Amino acid sequence: MPLAAHALTDDEPLPMRYEEPVQAGAPASPGTPAAANAVRLVNGCALYVTQVEDLRRYPEYVGNVSFAMPGPLSTPLFMQSIRGASGRDWTVEALKTLKGRGFQPYIGEKPAGAGTALAVVAVDLQLAHTWSAGLNLLSHVVLRARYPNGGSEDVRHYHGLGTKLNWANGNGEFMTTLNHAMTDALSGLAADAASVCAGQKPAAQTAGG
């Protein structure tokens, strides 16, 4: 792809707006929120997110784009970092869409008069990275969730991956790829939160999870 097609500039960070992708194969009509196609895991469970933090080491960057000569050595011709806006606000927006899975999200504000079903969790964004690879864009998001358990915490990590065909290296394309990865990571968090709502512990941490 020619370098002229590259759409990123140092003064044009990604907007970091979360839009939930429509599930593959799910029927969707124009104007229908993607959350309407989500699988409901609970029925009105209160999800109390006590805090949301952006704990990435370099929060101003969300990845890189590169072009390389074809061949075994893949000599780089062009490389550029991708800047982003607030990772915390992006994560908050994503958590609010869990309403489509049957939760009643409360971000930073304790629910008043909620029903007996309640899941309490603190969420940290630990990684949000997108990059170009040949004709594709890839992304990786990691969320850490801390569930109170008496005097201690049950800590879980959720890895989400995203990919899409690279058309023009546009900001919107990189953002879409990041949103896919965030949605993937949220699926694990939602499943564990549903278990907590049912009075169970979150699933055991898997290797690499």
mmCIF file of C-alpha atoms in Angstrom:
data_model
loop_
_atom_site.group_PDB
_atom_site.id
_atom_site.type_symbol
_atom_site.label_atom_id
_atom_site.label_comp_id
_atom_site.label_asym_id
_atom_site.label_seq_id
_atom_site.Cartn_x
_atom_site.Cartn_y
_atom_site.Cartn_z
ATOM 1 C CA MET A 1 0.000 0.000 0.000
ATOM 2 C CA PRO A 2 1.497 3.406 -0.905
ATOM 3 C CA LEU A 3 2.702 5.651 1.866
ATOM 4 C CA ALA A 4 0.450 8.415 0.555
ATOM 5 C CA ALA A 5 -2.526 6.401 1.781
ATOM 6 C CA HIS A 6 -1.376 6.715 5.390
ATOM 7 C CA ALA A 7 -3.944 8.775 7.290
ATOM 8 C CA LEU A 8 -2.299 9.264 10.684
ATOM 9 C CA THR A 9 -0.521 12.416 11.827
ATOM 10 C CA ASP A 10 1.239 13.317 15.077
ATOM 11 C CA ASP A 11 -1.440 15.902 15.884
ATOM 12 C CA GLU A 12 -4.366 13.562 15.099
ATOM 13 C CA PRO A 13 -4.749 11.040 17.939
ATOM 14 C CA LEU A 14 -7.363 8.322 17.794
ATOM 15 C CA PRO A 15 -10.649 9.586 19.272
ATOM 16 C CA MET A 16 -10.915 6.567 21.654
ATOM 17 C CA ARG A 17 -14.682 6.304 21.267
ATOM 18 C CA TYR A 18 -16.163 2.916 21.993
ATOM 19 C CA GLU A 19 -18.728 1.460 19.618
ATOM 20 C CA GLU A 20 -19.675 -2.152 20.209
ATOM 21 C CA PRO A 21 -19.215 -4.215 17.019
ATOM 22 C CA VAL A 22 -22.230 -6.140 15.781
ATOM 23 C CA GLN A 23 -21.802 -9.837 16.490
ATOM 24 C CA ALA A 24 -20.993 -11.935 13.464
ATOM 25 C CA GLY A 25 -24.125 -13.452 12.009
ATOM 26 C CA ALA A 26 -26.444 -11.400 14.206
ATOM 27 C CA PRO A 27 -29.300 -9.715 12.335
ATOM 28 C CA ALA A 28 -29.098 -5.966 12.665
ATOM 29 C CA SER A 29 -31.247 -3.298 11.090
ATOM 30 C CA PRO A 30 -30.027 0.240 10.374
ATOM 31 C CA GLY A 31 -30.001 2.335 13.534
ATOM 32 C CA THR A 32 -30.167 -0.663 15.856
ATOM 33 C CA PRO A 33 -27.545 -0.456 18.647
ATOM 34 C CA ALA A 34 -25.028 -3.276 18.504
ATOM 35 C CA ALA A 35 -25.708 -3.984 22.181
ATOM 36 C CA ALA A 36 -29.162 -5.165 21.173
ATOM 37 C CA ASN A 37 -27.499 -8.170 19.545
ATOM 38 C CA ALA A 38 -25.531 -9.121 22.670
ATOM 39 C CA VAL A 39 -26.294 -12.314 24.561
ATOM 40 C CA ARG A 40 -27.987 -11.523 27.884
ATOM 41 C CA LEU A 41 -26.136 -13.208 30.741
ATOM 42 C CA VAL A 42 -28.180 -11.877 33.668
ATOM 43 C CA ASN A 43 -31.465 -10.126 34.255
ATOM 44 C CA GLY A 44 -30.858 -6.730 35.798
ATOM 45 C CA CYS A 45 -27.906 -7.576 38.061
ATOM 46 C CA ALA A 46 -26.303 -4.435 39.466
ATOM 47 C CA LEU A 47 -22.679 -4.151 38.293
ATOM 48 C CA TYR A 48 -20.922 -1.783 40.687
ATOM 49 C CA VAL A 49 -17.592 -0.736 39.162
ATOM 50 C CA THR A 50 -15.870 0.937 42.096
ATOM 51 C CA GLN A 51 -13.134 2.500 39.960
ATOM 52 C CA VAL A 52 -11.701 2.486 36.460
ATOM 53 C CA GLU A 53 -8.009 3.233 35.969
ATOM 54 C CA ASP A 54 -5.764 3.521 32.932
ATOM 55 C CA LEU A 55 -2.564 1.805 34.087
ATOM 56 C CA ARG A 56 -0.789 1.511 30.755
ATOM 57 C CA ARG A 57 2.896 2.344 30.879
ATOM 58 C CA TYR A 58 2.621 4.826 28.008
ATOM 59 C CA PRO A 59 -1.012 5.951 28.030
ATOM 60 C CA GLU A 60 -0.554 8.512 25.245
ATOM 61 C CA TYR A 61 0.231 5.811 22.672
ATOM 62 C CA VAL A 62 -1.981 2.999 21.380
ATOM 63 C CA GLY A 63 0.257 1.275 18.865
ATOM 64 C CA ASN A 64 2.209 1.726 15.670
ATOM 65 C CA VAL A 65 1.946 1.498 11.927
ATOM 66 C CA SER A 66 4.817 0.282 9.740
ATOM 67 C CA PHE A 67 5.654 -0.508 6.149
ATOM 68 C CA ALA A 68 8.409 -2.914 5.198
ATOM 69 C CA MET A 69 10.026 -4.245 2.035
ATOM 70 C CA PRO A 70 8.806 -7.755 1.236
ATOM 71 C CA GLY A 71 11.329 -10.499 1.769
ATOM 72 C CA PRO A 72 12.928 -12.532 4.537
ATOM 73 C CA LEU A 73 14.545 -9.489 6.178
ATOM 74 C CA SER A 74 11.448 -7.232 5.950
ATOM 75 C CA THR A 75 13.475 -4.026 6.000
ATOM 76 C CA PRO A 76 11.290 -1.249 7.488
ATOM 77 C CA LEU A 77 10.595 1.647 5.137
ATOM 78 C CA PHE A 78 8.338 3.651 7.425
ATOM 79 C CA MET A 79 7.259 3.466 11.053
ATOM 80 C CA GLN A 80 5.062 5.747 13.150
ATOM 81 C CA SER A 81 3.542 5.628 16.605
ATOM 82 C CA ILE A 82 -0.225 5.970 16.991
ATOM 83 C CA ARG A 83 -1.453 8.393 19.607
ATOM 84 C CA GLY A 84 -4.738 8.114 21.469
ATOM 85 C CA ALA A 85 -6.995 10.073 23.797
ATOM 86 C CA SER A 86 -8.250 8.990 27.219
ATOM 87 C CA GLY A 87 -8.061 5.237 27.758
ATOM 88 C CA ARG A 88 -10.070 5.548 30.967
ATOM 89 C CA ASP A 89 -13.016 7.258 29.274
ATOM 90 C CA TRP A 90 -12.914 4.635 26.522
ATOM 91 C CA THR A 91 -13.042 1.829 29.091
ATOM 92 C CA VAL A 92 -15.933 3.485 30.937
ATOM 93 C CA GLU A 93 -17.898 3.760 27.686
ATOM 94 C CA ALA A 94 -17.269 0.078 27.009
ATOM 95 C CA LEU A 95 -18.373 -1.005 30.489
ATOM 96 C CA LYS A 96 -21.650 0.890 30.123
ATOM 97 C CA THR A 97 -22.574 -1.262 27.119
ATOM 98 C CA LEU A 98 -22.783 -4.299 29.418
ATOM 99 C CA LYS A 99 -26.349 -3.171 29.933
ATOM 100 C CA GLY A 100 -26.988 -5.041 26.696
ATOM 101 C CA ARG A 101 -25.964 -8.247 28.487
ATOM 102 C CA GLY A 102 -28.499 -7.718 31.260
ATOM 103 C CA PHE A 103 -26.421 -5.751 33.787
ATOM 104 C CA GLN A 104 -27.242 -2.405 35.371
ATOM 105 C CA PRO A 105 -23.809 -0.717 35.348
ATOM 106 C CA TYR A 106 -22.890 1.790 38.053
ATOM 107 C CA ILE A 107 -19.505 3.388 37.390
ATOM 108 C CA GLY A 108 -17.948 4.922 40.510
ATOM 109 C CA GLU A 109 -21.318 5.453 42.173
ATOM 110 C CA LYS A 110 -22.667 2.845 44.533
ATOM 111 C CA PRO A 111 -26.128 1.628 43.530
ATOM 112 C CA ALA A 112 -28.916 2.710 45.852
ATOM 113 C CA GLY A 113 -31.835 0.379 46.435
ATOM 114 C CA ALA A 114 -30.490 -2.240 44.038
ATOM 115 C CA GLY A 115 -31.815 -5.770 44.108
ATOM 116 C CA THR A 116 -30.114 -8.672 45.819
ATOM 117 C CA ALA A 117 -28.037 -9.551 42.739
ATOM 118 C CA LEU A 118 -24.859 -7.493 42.830
ATOM 119 C CA ALA A 119 -21.364 -7.783 41.358
ATOM 120 C CA VAL A 120 -18.610 -5.479 42.627
ATOM 121 C CA VAL A 121 -15.408 -5.012 40.651
ATOM 122 C CA ALA A 122 -12.568 -2.560 40.024
ATOM 123 C CA VAL A 123 -11.288 -2.443 36.445
ATOM 124 C CA ASP A 124 -7.833 -1.464 35.174
ATOM 125 C CA LEU A 125 -6.868 -0.983 31.537
ATOM 126 C CA GLN A 126 -3.412 -2.514 31.261
ATOM 127 C CA LEU A 127 -2.904 -2.697 27.498
ATOM 128 C CA ALA A 128 -4.481 -1.166 24.390
ATOM 129 C CA HIS A 129 -2.313 -1.714 21.348
ATOM 130 C CA THR A 130 -3.032 -1.772 17.621
ATOM 131 C CA TRP A 131 -0.647 -2.274 14.733
ATOM 132 C CA SER A 132 -0.436 -2.958 11.016
ATOM 133 C CA ALA A 133 0.675 -6.339 9.703
ATOM 134 C CA GLY A 134 0.738 -6.680 5.949
ATOM 135 C CA LEU A 135 -2.793 -6.128 4.664
ATOM 136 C CA ASN A 136 -4.361 -6.438 8.123
ATOM 137 C CA LEU A 137 -4.749 -4.388 11.268
ATOM 138 C CA LEU A 138 -4.445 -6.188 14.605
ATOM 139 C CA SER A 139 -5.096 -5.190 18.213
ATOM 140 C CA HIS A 140 -4.697 -6.480 21.752
ATOM 141 C CA VAL A 141 -6.474 -5.212 24.873
ATOM 142 C CA VAL A 142 -5.902 -6.407 28.447
ATOM 143 C CA LEU A 143 -8.257 -5.626 31.306
ATOM 144 C CA ARG A 144 -7.508 -6.472 34.928
ATOM 145 C CA ALA A 145 -10.510 -6.957 37.187
ATOM 146 C CA ARG A 146 -10.355 -7.083 40.988
ATOM 147 C CA TYR A 147 -13.346 -8.685 42.714
ATOM 148 C CA PRO A 148 -13.604 -8.165 46.504
ATOM 149 C CA ASN A 149 -13.538 -11.437 48.394
ATOM 150 C CA GLY A 150 -13.774 -10.831 52.114
ATOM 151 C CA GLY A 151 -10.518 -9.200 53.164
ATOM 152 C CA SER A 152 -8.767 -10.024 49.890
ATOM 153 C CA GLU A 153 -9.389 -9.812 46.144
ATOM 154 C CA ASP A 154 -9.894 -12.254 43.305
ATOM 155 C CA VAL A 155 -7.824 -10.850 40.446
ATOM 156 C CA ARG A 156 -8.556 -11.797 36.842
ATOM 157 C CA HIS A 157 -7.031 -10.703 33.536
ATOM 158 C CA TYR A 158 -9.019 -10.610 30.315
ATOM 159 C CA HIS A 159 -7.242 -10.582 26.956
ATOM 160 C CA GLY A 160 -9.087 -9.386 23.870
ATOM 161 C CA LEU A 161 -7.901 -9.602 20.271
ATOM 162 C CA GLY A 162 -9.150 -7.780 17.193
ATOM 163 C CA THR A 163 -8.394 -7.863 13.485
ATOM 164 C CA LYS A 164 -9.707 -6.334 10.275
ATOM 165 C CA LEU A 165 -8.623 -5.768 6.705
ATOM 166 C CA ASN A 166 -6.527 -2.642 6.271
ATOM 167 C CA TRP A 167 -7.989 -0.383 3.606
ATOM 168 C CA ALA A 168 -6.290 2.992 4.068
ATOM 169 C CA ASN A 169 -4.591 3.094 7.496
ATOM 170 C CA GLY A 170 -7.307 5.447 8.669
ATOM 171 C CA ASN A 171 -7.898 6.487 12.258
ATOM 172 C CA GLY A 172 -11.366 4.971 12.117
ATOM 173 C CA GLU A 173 -9.961 1.618 11.030
ATOM 174 C CA PHE A 174 -7.470 1.455 13.895
ATOM 175 C CA MET A 175 -10.192 2.518 16.325
ATOM 176 C CA THR A 176 -12.557 -0.164 15.028
ATOM 177 C CA THR A 177 -9.861 -2.784 15.519
ATOM 178 C CA LEU A 178 -9.251 -1.640 19.094
ATOM 179 C CA ASN A 179 -12.990 -1.746 19.769
ATOM 180 C CA HIS A 180 -13.137 -5.346 18.578
ATOM 181 C CA ALA A 181 -10.389 -6.253 21.051
ATOM 182 C CA MET A 182 -12.133 -4.382 23.881
ATOM 183 C CA THR A 183 -15.381 -6.224 23.140
ATOM 184 C CA ASP A 184 -13.509 -9.522 23.222
ATOM 185 C CA ALA A 185 -11.958 -8.693 26.609
ATOM 186 C CA LEU A 186 -15.316 -7.559 27.999
ATOM 187 C CA SER A 187 -16.859 -10.938 27.148
ATOM 188 C CA GLY A 188 -14.680 -12.616 29.769
ATOM 189 C CA LEU A 189 -15.357 -9.914 32.342
ATOM 190 C CA ALA A 190 -19.113 -10.143 31.743
ATOM 191 C CA ALA A 191 -19.094 -13.928 32.170
ATOM 192 C CA ASP A 192 -17.278 -13.671 35.504
ATOM 193 C CA ALA A 193 -19.499 -10.813 36.679
ATOM 194 C CA ALA A 194 -22.518 -12.992 35.917
ATOM 195 C CA SER A 195 -21.033 -15.718 38.111
ATOM 196 C CA VAL A 196 -20.565 -13.223 40.943
ATOM 197 C CA CYS A 197 -24.174 -12.104 40.518
ATOM 198 C CA ALA A 198 -25.190 -15.731 41.041
ATOM 199 C CA GLY A 199 -23.214 -15.910 44.290
ATOM 200 C CA GLN A 200 -20.254 -17.769 42.798
ATOM 201 C CA LYS A 201 -16.589 -16.882 42.442
ATOM 202 C CA PRO A 202 -15.196 -15.746 39.077
ATOM 203 C CA ALA A 203 -13.768 -18.546 36.962
ATOM 204 C CA ALA A 204 -10.305 -19.806 37.839
ATOM 205 C CA GLN A 205 -7.533 -17.879 36.133
ATOM 206 C CA THR A 206 -6.264 -19.756 33.073
ATOM 207 C CA ALA A 207 -2.679 -19.800 31.888
ATOM 208 C CA GLY A 208 -1.971 -16.633 29.968
ATOM 209 C CA GLY A 209 -5.361 -15.200 30.985
#
